[in-house]
Amino acid sequence: HDSLTKLPNRILLDEQISAGISLSRESNKSLAVMFVDLDDFKKINDLHGHSIGDSLLETLGQEFNKVLKGNDSVARFGGDEFIFCFPELSDSHDARKKVKIIQEVFEQEFIIKGKSINSSCSIGVAMFPEDASIAEELISKADIVLYKSKSAQKGRYLFFNEGINKQVKRDFLIESELRLALANNELSVFYQPQISVETGEIFGVEALLRWKNKILGQVAPDEFIQLAEDIGLITDIGNFVIERALKDIKQFNVSNNYDLQLSINISPKQLMEPNFVEHTIDIIKTIAFETNLVTLEVTENVLISDLTKVAPVLNQLRNNGLKLSLDDFGTGYSSLSYLGNLPMNEIKIDRSFIDKLLVNSQSESLVKTIIAIGQFYDLSVVAEGVETKEQYDRLALYHCDLIQGYYFDRPMPLLALKERYQISS
Ligand code: C2E
Ligand code: CA
Ligand code: CA
């Protein structure tokens, strides 16, 4: 038994599940293994101290014991993780009732050493015989869905299914392969032209990261940028993009005798690295790129997180001659006060608004208004995700400055960009 909660430990748990499986098999019934993980247990420890944390686990152990019936069992798996085993259930509907019972334990307020503590949990469920017929596999499958349930939203439960299994395996594979992607030369940068409405000519490009992996194939940035942030790879990957893009567009500009602008996406974590500004300026100097041709795109989300920390970094970048663009404008907690107070040069109207531009007059007014706001603050306005001539015409009518989207070009490698936009002067 576990010494703190007096609940069965892992070894005993295994035996109980195995016995439960035999029992359920004989009676032609189902069994559910439920992996329960407390949400934000670390916060409770940090806030109230470890002895309160320990007492909470102890109390929960007692409460869990109270809700058991017949051959049900519960064990402490480790840390703030518990595993329930419910044998002889009729079906998954029965299992759902058991989930409810566990969740109800968390509805009460726990008074621990005079402090009132609220807690919640996430639950992953795997069933015999559908999902597995040995204890170890049921636990591991319940663990897999628990992980997914937690990453989706805390305080929820999920039942195992093959789709989730595949997704989780893919997530793990993406994570392990991403760690090697840079070293294996799997990353590259594509460029998507931005066309000036006024001149009809190419004004700049946005650098977009591409990852091609031998096992996973092409992986979209939306699938791995967040992960790269979470596992601490974004700075290295981000620096790779900056360096590659500067070198490529330098080459384009030299061979075409042109001043193509370059926009680079910067993720919040990368921006807030202690030496981000210095480092970026360094690379620009080393490559002898014109600083005033570089725009860094940041999303609104970076601004909400901590304006007092972000604003000085943005000011430093501006003082060094770089330009700043507010990406995905309109999707975050847009506050007009940002635009007045922050050193922005550009806003990019999010693709979702362009999608709806011609669908109803409300969306149209919205886009019109965003463009007017940009003009009011003296910002250049870019529309991204422009796919049709009709959208282009409408945006031109409202004096949007730059257009980016499949209507003109998809993102492409440097070679294709050079072929398509050979500038004759
Ligand atoms: P984003 O910054 O909003 O980039 C625009 C996305 O819209 C790109 O997706 C682009 O390929 C796509 N797109 C452009 N025109 C059209 C169009 O007409 N129709 C449609 N349906 N889509 C269009 P992509 O390349 O998959 O990038 C997704 C997101 O990943 C980017 O969104 C950006 O947030 C992030 N990302 C890409 N590269 C980098 C990078 O180097 N660093 C960081 N931190 N994030 C990056
Ligand atoms: Ca962008
Ligand atoms: Ca965007």
PDB file of N, CA and C and ligand atoms in Angstrom, residues 206-208 263-265 297-299 327-328 348 384 404, ligand 2:
ATOM      1  N   GLU A 206       6.353  37.221 -47.320  1.00  0.00           N
ATOM      2  CA  GLU A 206       6.335  36.706 -45.960  1.00  0.00           C
ATOM      3  C   GLU A 206       7.068  35.370 -45.950  1.00  0.00           C
ATOM      4  N   ALA A 207       7.999  35.230 -45.022  1.00  0.00           N
ATOM      5  CA  ALA A 207       8.726  33.969 -44.876  1.00  0.00           C
ATOM      6  C   ALA A 207       7.866  32.997 -44.090  1.00  0.00           C
ATOM      7  N   LEU A 208       7.676  31.793 -44.623  1.00  0.00           N
ATOM      8  CA  LEU A 208       6.867  30.783 -43.940  1.00  0.00           C
ATOM      9  C   LEU A 208       7.653  29.483 -43.840  1.00  0.00           C
ATOM     10  N   SER A 263       9.057  39.909 -44.524  1.00  0.00           N
ATOM     11  CA  SER A 263       8.332  39.782 -43.254  1.00  0.00           C
ATOM     12  C   SER A 263       8.614  38.423 -42.634  1.00  0.00           C
ATOM     13  N   ILE A 264       8.908  38.428 -41.349  1.00  0.00           N
ATOM     14  CA  ILE A 264       9.220  37.180 -40.641  1.00  0.00           C
ATOM     15  C   ILE A 264       8.315  37.053 -39.419  1.00  0.00           C
ATOM     16  N   ASN A 265       7.724  35.871 -39.242  1.00  0.00           N
ATOM     17  CA  ASN A 265       6.869  35.630 -38.065  1.00  0.00           C
ATOM     18  C   ASN A 265       7.732  35.368 -36.836  1.00  0.00           C
ATOM     19  N   GLU A 297       6.598  40.094 -37.738  1.00  0.00           N
ATOM     20  CA  GLU A 297       5.165  39.936 -37.491  1.00  0.00           C
ATOM     21  C   GLU A 297       4.938  39.318 -36.116  1.00  0.00           C
ATOM     22  N   VAL A 298       4.173  40.008 -35.292  1.00  0.00           N
ATOM     23  CA  VAL A 298       3.793  39.443 -33.993  1.00  0.00           C
ATOM     24  C   VAL A 298       2.271  39.424 -33.907  1.00  0.00           C
ATOM     25  N   THR A 299       1.742  38.488 -33.130  1.00  0.00           N
ATOM     26  CA  THR A 299       0.286  38.414 -33.010  1.00  0.00           C
ATOM     27  C   THR A 299      -0.177  39.223 -31.805  1.00  0.00           C
ATOM     28  N   ASP A 327      -0.029  40.807 -36.611  1.00  0.00           N
ATOM     29  CA  ASP A 327      -0.561  39.703 -37.418  1.00  0.00           C
ATOM     30  C   ASP A 327      -1.934  39.263 -36.905  1.00  0.00           C
ATOM     31  N   ASP A 328      -2.687  38.608 -37.767  1.00  0.00           N
ATOM     32  CA  ASP A 328      -3.995  38.048 -37.395  1.00  0.00           C
ATOM     33  C   ASP A 328      -4.875  39.100 -36.736  1.00  0.00           C
ATOM     34  N   LYS A 348      -2.163  43.247 -40.213  1.00  0.00           N
ATOM     35  CA  LYS A 348      -2.579  42.253 -41.197  1.00  0.00           C
ATOM     36  C   LYS A 348      -3.975  41.771 -40.840  1.00  0.00           C
ATOM     37  N   GLU A 384      -4.551  39.272 -45.888  1.00  0.00           N
ATOM     38  CA  GLU A 384      -3.979  37.957 -46.204  1.00  0.00           C
ATOM     39  C   GLU A 384      -5.078  36.958 -46.487  1.00  0.00           C
ATOM     40  N   GLN A 404      -2.025  39.684 -50.069  1.00  0.00           N
ATOM     41  CA  GLN A 404      -1.271  38.436 -50.015  1.00  0.00           C
ATOM     42  C   GLN A 404      -2.258  37.294 -50.074  1.00  0.00           C
TER      43      GLN A 404
HETATM   44 CA    CA B   2       2.144  35.978 -40.457  1.00  0.00          CA
END
